[in-house]
Each structure stands twice: as structure tokens, then as C-alpha cells.
Short mmCIF file of C-alpha atoms and ligand atoms in Angstrom, two decimals:
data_model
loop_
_atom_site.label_atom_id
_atom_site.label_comp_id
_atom_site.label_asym_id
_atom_site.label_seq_id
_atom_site.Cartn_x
_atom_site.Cartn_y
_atom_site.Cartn_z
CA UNK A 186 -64.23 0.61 28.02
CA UNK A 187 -64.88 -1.95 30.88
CA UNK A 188 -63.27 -1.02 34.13
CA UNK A 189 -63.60 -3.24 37.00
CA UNK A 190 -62.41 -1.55 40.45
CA UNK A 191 -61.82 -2.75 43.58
CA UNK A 192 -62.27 -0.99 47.31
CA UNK A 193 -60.91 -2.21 50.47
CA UNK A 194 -60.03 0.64 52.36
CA UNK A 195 -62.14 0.58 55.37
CA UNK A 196 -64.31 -2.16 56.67
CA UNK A 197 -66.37 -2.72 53.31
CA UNK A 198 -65.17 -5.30 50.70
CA UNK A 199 -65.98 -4.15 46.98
CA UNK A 200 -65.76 -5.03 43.43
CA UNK A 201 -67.85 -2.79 40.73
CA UNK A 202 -68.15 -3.33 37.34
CA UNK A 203 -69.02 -0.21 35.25
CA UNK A 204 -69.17 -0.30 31.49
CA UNK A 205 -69.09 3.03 29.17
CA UNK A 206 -69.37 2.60 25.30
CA UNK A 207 -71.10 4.28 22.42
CA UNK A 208 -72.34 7.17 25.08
CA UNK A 209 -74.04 4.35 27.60
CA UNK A 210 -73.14 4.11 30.88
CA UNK A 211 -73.69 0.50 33.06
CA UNK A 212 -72.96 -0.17 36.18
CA UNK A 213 -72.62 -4.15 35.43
CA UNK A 214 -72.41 -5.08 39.17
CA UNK A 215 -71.40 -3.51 42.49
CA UNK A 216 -70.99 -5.85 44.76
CA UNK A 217 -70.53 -4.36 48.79
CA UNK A 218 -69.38 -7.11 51.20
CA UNK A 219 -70.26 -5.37 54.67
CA UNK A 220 -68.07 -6.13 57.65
CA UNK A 221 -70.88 -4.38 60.24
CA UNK A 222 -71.69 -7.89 61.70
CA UNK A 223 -68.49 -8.47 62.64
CA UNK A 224 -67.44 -5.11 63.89
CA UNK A 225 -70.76 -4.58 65.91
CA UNK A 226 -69.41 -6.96 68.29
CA UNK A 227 -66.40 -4.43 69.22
CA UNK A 228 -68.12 -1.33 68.50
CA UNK A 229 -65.34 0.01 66.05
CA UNK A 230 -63.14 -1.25 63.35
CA UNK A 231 -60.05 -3.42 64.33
CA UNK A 232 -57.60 -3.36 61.29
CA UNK A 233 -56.32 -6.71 61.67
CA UNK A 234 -59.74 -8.24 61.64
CA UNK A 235 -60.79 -6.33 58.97
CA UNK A 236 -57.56 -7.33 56.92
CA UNK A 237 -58.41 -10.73 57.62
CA UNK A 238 -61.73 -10.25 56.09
CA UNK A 239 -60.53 -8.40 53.03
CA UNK A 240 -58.66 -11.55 52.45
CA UNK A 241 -61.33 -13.86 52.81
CA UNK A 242 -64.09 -12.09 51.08
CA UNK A 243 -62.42 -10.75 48.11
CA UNK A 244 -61.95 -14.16 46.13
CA UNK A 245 -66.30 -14.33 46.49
CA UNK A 246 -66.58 -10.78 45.96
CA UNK A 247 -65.02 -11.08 42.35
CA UNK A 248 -67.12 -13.92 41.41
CA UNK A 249 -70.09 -12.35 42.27
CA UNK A 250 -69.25 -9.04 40.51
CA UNK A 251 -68.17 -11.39 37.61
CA UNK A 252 -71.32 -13.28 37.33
CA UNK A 253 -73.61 -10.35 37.74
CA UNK A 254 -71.67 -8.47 34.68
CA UNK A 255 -71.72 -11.65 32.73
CA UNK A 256 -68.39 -12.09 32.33
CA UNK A 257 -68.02 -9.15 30.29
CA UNK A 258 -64.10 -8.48 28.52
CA UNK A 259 -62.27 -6.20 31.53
CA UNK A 260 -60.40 -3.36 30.24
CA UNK A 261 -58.58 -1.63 33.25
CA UNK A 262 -58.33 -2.50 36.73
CA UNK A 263 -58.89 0.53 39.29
CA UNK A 264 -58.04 0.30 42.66
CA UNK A 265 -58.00 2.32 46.25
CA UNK A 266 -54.41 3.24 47.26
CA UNK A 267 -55.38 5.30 50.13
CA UNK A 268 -56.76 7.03 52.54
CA UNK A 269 -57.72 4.33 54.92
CA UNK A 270 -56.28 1.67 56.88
CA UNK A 271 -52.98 0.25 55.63
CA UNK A 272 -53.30 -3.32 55.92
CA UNK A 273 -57.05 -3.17 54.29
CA UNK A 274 -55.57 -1.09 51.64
CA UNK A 275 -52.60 -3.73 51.07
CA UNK A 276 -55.07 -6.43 50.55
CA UNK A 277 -57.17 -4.86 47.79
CA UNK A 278 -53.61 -3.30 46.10
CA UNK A 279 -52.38 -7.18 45.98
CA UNK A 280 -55.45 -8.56 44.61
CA UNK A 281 -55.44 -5.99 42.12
CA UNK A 282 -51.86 -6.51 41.12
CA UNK A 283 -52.46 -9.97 40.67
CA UNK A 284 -55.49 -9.79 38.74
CA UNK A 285 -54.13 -6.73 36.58
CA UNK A 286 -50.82 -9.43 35.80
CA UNK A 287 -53.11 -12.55 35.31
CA UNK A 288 -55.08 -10.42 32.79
CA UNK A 289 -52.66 -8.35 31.11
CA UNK A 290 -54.17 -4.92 32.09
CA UNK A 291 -52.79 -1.72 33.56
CA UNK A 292 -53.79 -0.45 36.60
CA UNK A 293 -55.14 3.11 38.05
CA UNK A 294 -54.55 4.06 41.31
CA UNK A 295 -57.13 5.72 42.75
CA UNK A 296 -57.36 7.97 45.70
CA UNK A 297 -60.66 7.68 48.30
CA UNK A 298 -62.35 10.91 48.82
CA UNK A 299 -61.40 11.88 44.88
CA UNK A 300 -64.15 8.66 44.43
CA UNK A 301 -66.27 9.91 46.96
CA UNK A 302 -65.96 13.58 45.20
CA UNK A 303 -66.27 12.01 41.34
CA UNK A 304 -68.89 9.53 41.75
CA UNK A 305 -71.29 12.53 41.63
CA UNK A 306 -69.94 13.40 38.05
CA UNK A 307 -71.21 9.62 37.25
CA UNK A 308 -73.99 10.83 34.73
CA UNK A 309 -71.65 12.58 33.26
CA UNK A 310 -69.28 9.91 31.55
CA UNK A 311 -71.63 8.60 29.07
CA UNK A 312 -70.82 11.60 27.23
CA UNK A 313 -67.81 11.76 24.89
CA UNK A 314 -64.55 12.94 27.06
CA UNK A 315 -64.73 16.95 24.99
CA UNK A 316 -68.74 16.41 26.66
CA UNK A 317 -67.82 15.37 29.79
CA UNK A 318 -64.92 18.08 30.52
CA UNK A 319 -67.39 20.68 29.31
CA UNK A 320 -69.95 19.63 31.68
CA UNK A 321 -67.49 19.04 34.49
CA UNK A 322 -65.62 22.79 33.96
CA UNK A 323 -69.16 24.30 33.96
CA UNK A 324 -69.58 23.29 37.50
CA UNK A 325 -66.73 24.84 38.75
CA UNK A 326 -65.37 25.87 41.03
CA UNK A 327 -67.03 24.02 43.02
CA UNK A 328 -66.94 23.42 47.46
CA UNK A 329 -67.11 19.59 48.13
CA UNK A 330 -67.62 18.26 51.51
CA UNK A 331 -66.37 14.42 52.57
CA UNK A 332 -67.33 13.46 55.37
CA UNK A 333 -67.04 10.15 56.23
CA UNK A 334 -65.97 7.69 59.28
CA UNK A 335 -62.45 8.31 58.82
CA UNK A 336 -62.79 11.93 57.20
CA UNK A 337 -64.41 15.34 57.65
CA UNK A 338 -62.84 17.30 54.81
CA UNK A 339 -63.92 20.71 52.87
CA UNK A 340 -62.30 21.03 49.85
CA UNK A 341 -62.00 23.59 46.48
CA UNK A 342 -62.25 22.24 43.16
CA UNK A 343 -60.94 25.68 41.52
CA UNK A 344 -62.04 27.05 38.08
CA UNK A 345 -59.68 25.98 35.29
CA UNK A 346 -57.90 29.12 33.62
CA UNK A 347 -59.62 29.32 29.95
CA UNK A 348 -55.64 29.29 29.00
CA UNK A 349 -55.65 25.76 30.06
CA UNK A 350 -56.97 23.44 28.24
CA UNK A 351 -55.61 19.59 29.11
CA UNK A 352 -57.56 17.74 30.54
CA UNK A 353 -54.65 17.21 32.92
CA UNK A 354 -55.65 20.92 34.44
CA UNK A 355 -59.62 20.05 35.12
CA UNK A 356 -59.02 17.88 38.46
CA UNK A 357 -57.13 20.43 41.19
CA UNK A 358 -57.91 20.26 45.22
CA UNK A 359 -57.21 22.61 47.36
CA UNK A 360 -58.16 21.36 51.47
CA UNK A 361 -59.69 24.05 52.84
CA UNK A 362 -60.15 22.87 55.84
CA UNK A 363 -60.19 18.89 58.09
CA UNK A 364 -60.94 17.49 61.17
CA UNK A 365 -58.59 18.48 63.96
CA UNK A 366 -59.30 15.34 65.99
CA UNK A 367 -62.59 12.62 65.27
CA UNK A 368 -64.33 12.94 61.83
CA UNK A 369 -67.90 13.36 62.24
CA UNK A 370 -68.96 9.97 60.99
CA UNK A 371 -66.44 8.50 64.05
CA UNK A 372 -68.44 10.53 66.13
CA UNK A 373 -71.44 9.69 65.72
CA UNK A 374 -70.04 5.88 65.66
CA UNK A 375 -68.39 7.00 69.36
CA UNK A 376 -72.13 8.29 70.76
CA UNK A 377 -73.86 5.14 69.55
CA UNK A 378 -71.67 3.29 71.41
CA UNK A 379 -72.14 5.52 74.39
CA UNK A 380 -75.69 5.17 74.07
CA UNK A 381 -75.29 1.55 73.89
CA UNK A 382 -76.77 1.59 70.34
CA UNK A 383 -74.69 -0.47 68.27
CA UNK A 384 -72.41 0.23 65.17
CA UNK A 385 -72.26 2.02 62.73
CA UNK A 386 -73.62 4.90 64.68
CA UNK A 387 -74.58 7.13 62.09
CA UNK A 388 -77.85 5.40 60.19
CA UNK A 389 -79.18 4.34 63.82
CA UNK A 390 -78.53 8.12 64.96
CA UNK A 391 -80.58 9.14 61.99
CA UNK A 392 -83.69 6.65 62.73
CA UNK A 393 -84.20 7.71 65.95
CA UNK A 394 -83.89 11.20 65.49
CA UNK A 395 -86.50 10.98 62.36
CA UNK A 396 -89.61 11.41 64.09
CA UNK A 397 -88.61 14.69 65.67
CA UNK A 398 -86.31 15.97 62.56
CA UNK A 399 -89.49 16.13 60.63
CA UNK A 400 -91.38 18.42 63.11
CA UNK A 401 -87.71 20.25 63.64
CA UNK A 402 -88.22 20.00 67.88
CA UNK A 403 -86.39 18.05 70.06
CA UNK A 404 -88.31 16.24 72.64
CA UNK A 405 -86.60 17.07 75.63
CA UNK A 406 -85.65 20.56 74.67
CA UNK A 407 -83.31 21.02 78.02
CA UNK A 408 -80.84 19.06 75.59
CA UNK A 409 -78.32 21.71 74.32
CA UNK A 410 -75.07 19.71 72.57
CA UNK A 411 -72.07 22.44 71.41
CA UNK A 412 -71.32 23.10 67.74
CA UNK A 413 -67.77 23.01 68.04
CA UNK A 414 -65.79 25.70 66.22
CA UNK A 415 -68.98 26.79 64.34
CA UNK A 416 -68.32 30.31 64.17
CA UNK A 417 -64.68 30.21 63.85
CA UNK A 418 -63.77 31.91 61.13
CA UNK A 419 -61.31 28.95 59.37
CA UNK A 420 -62.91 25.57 57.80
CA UNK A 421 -61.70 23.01 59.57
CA UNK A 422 -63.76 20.48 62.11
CA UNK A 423 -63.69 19.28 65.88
CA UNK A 424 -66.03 16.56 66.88
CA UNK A 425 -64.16 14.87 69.61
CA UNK A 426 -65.84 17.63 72.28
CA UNK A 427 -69.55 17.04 71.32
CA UNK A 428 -69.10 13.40 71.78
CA UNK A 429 -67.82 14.18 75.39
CA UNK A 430 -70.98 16.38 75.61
CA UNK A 431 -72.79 13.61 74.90
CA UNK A 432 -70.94 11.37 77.11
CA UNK A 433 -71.13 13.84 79.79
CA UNK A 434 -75.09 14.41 79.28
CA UNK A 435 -75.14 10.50 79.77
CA UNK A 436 -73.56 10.17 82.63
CA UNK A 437 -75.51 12.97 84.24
CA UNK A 438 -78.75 11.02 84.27
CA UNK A 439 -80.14 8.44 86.20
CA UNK A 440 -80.33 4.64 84.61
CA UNK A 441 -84.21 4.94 84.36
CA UNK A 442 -83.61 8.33 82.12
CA UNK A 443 -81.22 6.88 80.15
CA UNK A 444 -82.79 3.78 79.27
CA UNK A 445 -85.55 5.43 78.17
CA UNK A 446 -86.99 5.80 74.17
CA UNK A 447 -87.46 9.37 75.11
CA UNK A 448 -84.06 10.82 76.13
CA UNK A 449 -82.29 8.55 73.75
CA UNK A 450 -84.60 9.62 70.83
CA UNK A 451 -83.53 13.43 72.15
CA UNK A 452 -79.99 13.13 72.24
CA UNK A 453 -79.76 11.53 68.84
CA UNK A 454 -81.70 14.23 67.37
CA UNK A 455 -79.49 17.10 69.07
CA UNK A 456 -76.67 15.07 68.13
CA UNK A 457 -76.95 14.68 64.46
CA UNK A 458 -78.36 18.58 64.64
CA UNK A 459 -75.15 19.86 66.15
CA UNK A 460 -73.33 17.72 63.20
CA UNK A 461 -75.94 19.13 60.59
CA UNK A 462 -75.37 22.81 61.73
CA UNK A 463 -71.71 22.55 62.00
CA UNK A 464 -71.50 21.23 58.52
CA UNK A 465 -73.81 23.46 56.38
CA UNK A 466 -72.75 26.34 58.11
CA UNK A 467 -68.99 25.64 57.75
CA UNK A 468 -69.60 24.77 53.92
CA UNK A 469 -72.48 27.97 52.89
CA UNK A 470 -69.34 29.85 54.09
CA UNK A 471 -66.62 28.71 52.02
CA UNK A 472 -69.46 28.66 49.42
CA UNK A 473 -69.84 32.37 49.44
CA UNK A 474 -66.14 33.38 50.04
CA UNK A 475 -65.54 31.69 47.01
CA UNK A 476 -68.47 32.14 44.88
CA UNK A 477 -68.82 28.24 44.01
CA UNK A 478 -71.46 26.89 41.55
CA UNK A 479 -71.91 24.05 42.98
CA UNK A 480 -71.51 22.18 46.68
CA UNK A 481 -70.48 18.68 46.02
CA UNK A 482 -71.37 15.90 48.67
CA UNK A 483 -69.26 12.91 49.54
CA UNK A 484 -68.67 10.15 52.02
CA UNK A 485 -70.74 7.58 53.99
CA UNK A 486 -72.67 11.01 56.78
CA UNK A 487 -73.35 12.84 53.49
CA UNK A 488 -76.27 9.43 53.22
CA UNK A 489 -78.08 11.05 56.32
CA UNK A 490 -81.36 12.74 54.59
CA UNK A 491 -82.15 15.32 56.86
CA UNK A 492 -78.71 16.40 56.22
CA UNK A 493 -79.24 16.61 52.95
CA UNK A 494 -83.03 18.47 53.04
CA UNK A 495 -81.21 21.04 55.43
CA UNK A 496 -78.72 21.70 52.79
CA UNK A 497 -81.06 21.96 49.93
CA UNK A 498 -83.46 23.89 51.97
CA UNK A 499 -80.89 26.38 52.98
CA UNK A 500 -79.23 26.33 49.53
CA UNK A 501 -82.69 27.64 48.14
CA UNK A 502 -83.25 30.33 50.65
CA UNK A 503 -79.92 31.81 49.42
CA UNK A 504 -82.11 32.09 45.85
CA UNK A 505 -78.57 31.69 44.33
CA UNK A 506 -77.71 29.30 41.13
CA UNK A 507 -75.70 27.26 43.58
CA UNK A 508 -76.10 23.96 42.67
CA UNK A 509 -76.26 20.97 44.80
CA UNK A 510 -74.98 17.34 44.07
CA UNK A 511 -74.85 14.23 46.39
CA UNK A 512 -75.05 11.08 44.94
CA UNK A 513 -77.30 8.03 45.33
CA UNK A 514 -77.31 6.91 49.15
CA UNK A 515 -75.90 3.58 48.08
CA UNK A 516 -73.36 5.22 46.40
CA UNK A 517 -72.59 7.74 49.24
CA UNK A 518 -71.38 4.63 51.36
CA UNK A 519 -68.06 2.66 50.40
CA UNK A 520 -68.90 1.48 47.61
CA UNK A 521 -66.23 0.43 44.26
CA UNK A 522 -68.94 2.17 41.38
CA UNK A 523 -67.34 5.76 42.97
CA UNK A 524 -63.27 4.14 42.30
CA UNK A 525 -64.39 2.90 38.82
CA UNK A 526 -66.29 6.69 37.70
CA UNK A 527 -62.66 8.30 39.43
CA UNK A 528 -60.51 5.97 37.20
CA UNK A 529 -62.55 6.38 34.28
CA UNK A 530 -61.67 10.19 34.54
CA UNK A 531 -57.75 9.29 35.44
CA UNK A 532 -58.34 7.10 32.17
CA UNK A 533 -58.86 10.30 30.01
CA UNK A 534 -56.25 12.00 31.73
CA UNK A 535 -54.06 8.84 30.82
CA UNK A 536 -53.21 7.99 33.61
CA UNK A 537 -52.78 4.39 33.66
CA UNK A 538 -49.66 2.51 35.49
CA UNK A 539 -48.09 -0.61 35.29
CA UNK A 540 -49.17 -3.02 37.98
CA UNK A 541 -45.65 -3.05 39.46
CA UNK A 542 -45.44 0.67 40.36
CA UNK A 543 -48.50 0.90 42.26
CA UNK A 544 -48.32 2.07 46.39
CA UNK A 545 -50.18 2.41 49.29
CA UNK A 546 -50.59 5.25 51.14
CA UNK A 547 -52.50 5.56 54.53
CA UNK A 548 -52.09 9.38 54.55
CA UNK A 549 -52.43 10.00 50.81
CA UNK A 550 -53.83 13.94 50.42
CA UNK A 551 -55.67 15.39 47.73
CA UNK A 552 -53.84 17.74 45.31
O1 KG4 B 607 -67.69 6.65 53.60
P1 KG4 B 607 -67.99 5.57 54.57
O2 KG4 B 607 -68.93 4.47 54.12
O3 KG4 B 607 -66.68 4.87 55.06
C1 KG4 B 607 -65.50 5.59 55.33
O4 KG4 B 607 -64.81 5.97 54.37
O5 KG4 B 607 -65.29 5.83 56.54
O6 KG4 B 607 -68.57 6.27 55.89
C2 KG4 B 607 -68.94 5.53 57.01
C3 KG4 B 607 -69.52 6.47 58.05
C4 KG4 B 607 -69.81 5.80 59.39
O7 KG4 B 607 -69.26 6.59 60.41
C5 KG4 B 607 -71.32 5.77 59.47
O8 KG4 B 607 -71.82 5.88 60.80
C6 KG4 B 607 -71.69 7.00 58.64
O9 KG4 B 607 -70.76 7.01 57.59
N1 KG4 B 607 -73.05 6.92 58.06
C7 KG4 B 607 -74.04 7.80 58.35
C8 KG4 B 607 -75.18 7.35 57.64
N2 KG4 B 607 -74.85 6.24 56.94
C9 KG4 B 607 -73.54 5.98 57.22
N3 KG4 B 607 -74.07 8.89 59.15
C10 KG4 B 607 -75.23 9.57 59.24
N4 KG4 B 607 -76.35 9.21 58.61
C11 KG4 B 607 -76.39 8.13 57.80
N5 KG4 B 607 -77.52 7.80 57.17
ZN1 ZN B 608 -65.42 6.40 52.45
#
């Protein structure tokens, strides 16, 4: 089975290739055309620019992904219906529907933060599908946090009933708990700009705040960001406030303190600490109320490695059998390997759709 899938629902442009046969997986190609450049100029995304883009960088895309898999025979076509920006969306659904009728091949729709959730059970699909459901159920239930530029979501992946046994009942979400206003990745996008630091915000947040992560001290220690809604006792997020902080902390300071390594170096690492803290503490909860084997990472923030050494660090202390998965950084990003592993699940659930039937939808939700 050859699936090639296809991502276009934010600001990244990408084809994957990912072959699974005779219990080998290979990811053929994954192609990621960034859009950074482009949007670095305005500091965010503009949808209409980044539609435009879709459009133009799509045709190349596919040729590259092609030649790097060798032309290999495509099987399915998988691509992202939503969440993200509609008109991006559009223009990956179209390509797909007209690839999936120039080739003959049925299409899976596949939903964004499922790939971002799945493409940690990537390992898993060389296996035969009775392998790869036994594997997956063993790891339930399970507490997955996506977190992303457009999402900060917590999220159940309940135990199957042992009465159930279709594959059809493995994949149930329950949201726990979302964003009430910016996700954190937007956030941190929001106080690099503020900072005058350039986009995206969240890897140049995380360099300058590595020298003083390591040693676990803020340099200017007089820096004291809010954790917003920490230690309420529901799951959901608020960000928007600690980027005012921020903004506010900025603002207080004259233009010889704010220009300088030192304070911006502090803020970033306060910053991205108040994220961290928010995060792991929001997630160990709904870990314990729910007694979860394992605490699944998604979405481009999930990337930031002192994130991820505070969660393994604190996961340990617990001395529980909690396990911890987040995948490779590159695949922790938009990428189109994540839609392809998703589909190839939806592919054993038989999911597959004629090209004509397939939707977008901004807004889509996990079930
Ligand atoms: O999942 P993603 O690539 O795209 C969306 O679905 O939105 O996430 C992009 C977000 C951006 O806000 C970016 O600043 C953030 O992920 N990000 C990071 C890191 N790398 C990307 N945030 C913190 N640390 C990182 N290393
Ligand atoms: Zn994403």
C-alpha cells in the first residue's frame, strides 16, 4: 500500500509519500514547502496570500515528492479537510480531487490534529493491522495534547470496551478541554512580534531562552509572566492575557532595556516557562484523573525541547508506567508523513471515499 497525502492547511505546502508492505514501513519523500519567508514580512499568516501560495507551490511540490519516491505506483490519495484556514484547505482538497480522478484512486479525508495525534503511532504500521490495533489498544487510554499555532487542545483517547472489537471502535476523542481565546503557538508568534523578533515566534522564543532553560534561572529574575488558568480546576487554555503581560512588561521599560540581549533573553525564557508550566500541569492532571498510559504529544509547540525534557522529567518523578510519546521534531511541525500514517489507519477502518464526496471544514472537531 502506497499512500501519497497532501497538507495545505496552514501556511506549509506538503506532499509525503509513505509506503507499507510486507511489514516495512518508508517514508518515500516528504516534501515541506515553508511559507515563513513570505509571512515574516507581515508577522502572521494572511489567508489569501497563503492560498495563493498553495496554488503555486503545489504543482513543484508533487514533482519533487514524485521524484524523491521514484515514481513509485500510488495507491490512495489522503488529504487535510480541516481544521485550518478555508481557502488553504480548498486548494489542497482540489488538487487532491483532481489527482485522485486523473489516477483512478479513492480518497481519505483526513482531519489535522487526528495526524498530529497518529503520526506518533507511525512505528506502529509496519505491523500487520491485528499487530497494530493490539499495540495501539495497549496504549490506551491515553491524554494527547495538540498544541499548535492555530490549536491548544487536550484530548481523551478512551479505552476500547473488550466487547468491542472493530476496528471501527479503536479511534474515539473526547476534548477535554481548548483554548478559550489564542492557542499557545499564536502566542508565542504574538510576543515575537512584540519583541520585534520575527515569525514564527515559537523556535526563536526557544533559542533565546536556551542558555538559561538549561541552568533553570531566568536572568532578570524581577520577570514574573501569569500562568493563566493554571490552577483552575477544568482543562481548557487562555493565552491571550500572558501575551498582554508581555506586551505590558515591554512597554514598561525604557528603549535601552528593551533593546537589550539581556531582557529579551529573560522574557523569552519566562515566556515559554509560563507556556511550559501551564501545559504539563494542565495535562499531569487529566493524566491522573483518568489514569492514562500514555500522554501523547502533537502539533508544531510540542517541537520545543525543553518542553519536552520538562515533561519527561516530571513524568519520571511520578515513578508511574505513564508513557510518553512525541514524535520526531520534523514531524511535530506541518508536515503530510502525519496525514498519510492517519489515512493509513482510516484505510483499515475502510474508510475510503469517492473523490466527489469529499468537504472542507474550517471548524471540523474531533469525535
Ligand atoms: O503545527 P504547526 O506546524 O502548524 C499549525 O497547525 O498551526 O504549529 C506551528 C506553531 C507556530 O506557532 C510556531 O511558533 C510553533 O508551532 N513552534 C514552536 C516551535 N516550533 C514551532 N513553538 C515552540 N518551540 C518550538 N521549537
Ligand atoms: Zn498543525
Amino acid at each position: 500500500m502506497t499512500i501519497l497525502a497532501i497538507e495545505t492547511s496552514c501556511d506549509d505546502t506538503c506532499i509525503a509519500i509513505l509506503k507499507i508492505e510486507n511489514c516495512k514501513l518508508k517514508i518515500l519523500s516528504n516534501v515541506v514547502s515553508s511559507q515563513v519567508k513570505l509571512h515574516a514580512k507581515y508577522g502572521g499568516i494572511y489567508p489569501s496570500l497563503a492560498k495563493r501560495e498553495h496554488q503555486k507551490n503545489l504543482p513543484i511540490v508533487l514533482k519533487k515528492a514524485i521524484r524523491e519516491a521514484k515514481k513509485s505506483k500510488i495507491d490512495l490519495i489522503a488529504v487535510t479537510v480541516g481544521p485550518g484556514l478555508e481557502p488553504c484547505l480548498w486548494t489542497g482538497v482540489n488538487f487532491a480531487k483532481d489527482l485522485a480522478k486523473n489516477l483512478k484512486l479513492p480518497i481519505i479525508p483526513i482531519n489535522h490534529i487526528e495526524a498530529h495525534i497518529l503520526v506518533n503511532f507511525l512505528p506502529f504500521l509496519k505491523f500487520r493491522g491485528r499487530e497494530i490495533w493490539k499495540k495501539f489498544v495497549q496504549l490506551l487510554p491515553a491524554i494527547c495534547l495538540v498544541v499548535s499555532g492555530g490549536h491548544t487542545q487536550l484530548i481523551l483517547m478512551p479505552a476500547t470496551p473488550k466487547s468491542q472489537v472493530h476496528f471501527r471502535d479503536h479511534i474515539k476523542y473526547k476534548i477535554l478541554g481548548e483554548t478559550r481565546d489564542d492557542a499557545a503557538g499564536e502566542c508565542l508568534d504574538k510576543v515575537a512580534r512584540i519583541l520585534g523578533l520575527g515569525y514564527p515566534g515559537g523556535p526563536i522564543i526557544s533559542k533565546l531562552a536556551e542558555p538559561f532553560s538549561r541552568r533553570e534561572v531566568s536572568p532578570i529574575r524581577s520577570i514574573n509572566l501569569p500562568r493563566p488558568m493554571m490552577h483552575q480546576k477544568n482543562y481548557d487554555f487562555s493565552f491571550s492575557g500572558l501575551k498582554t503581560a508581555v506586551l505590558y512588561n515591554f512597554k514598561s521599560k525604557p528603549g535601552k532595556i528593551r533593546k537589550s540581549t539581556e531582557y529579551i533573553q529573560a522574557i523569552c525564557t519566562e515566556v515559554q516557562q509560563a507556556v511550559i508550566d501551564v501545559l504539563i500541569s494542565k495535562t499531569l492532571r487529566a493524566a491522573a484523573e483518568y489514569k492514562v498510559k500514555a500522554i501523547i504529544l502533537g502539533g508544531g509547540v510540542t517541537a520545543n525541547e525543553e518542553l519536552r525534557k520538562q515533561f519527561k522529567s516530571k513524568i519520571q518523578s511520578l515513578k508511574s508506567e505513564i508513557q510518553f510519546l512525541a514524535p520526531p521534531k520534523n514531524l511535530s511541525t506541518d508536515n503530510a508523513v502525519m496525514v498519510a500514517a492517519a489515512a493509513y489507519f482510516r484505510h483499515l477502518q475502510e474508510e475510503k471515499k469517492a473523490w466527489g464526496n469529499i468537504e472542507v471544514n474550517a471548524n471540523l472537531r474531533l469525535k
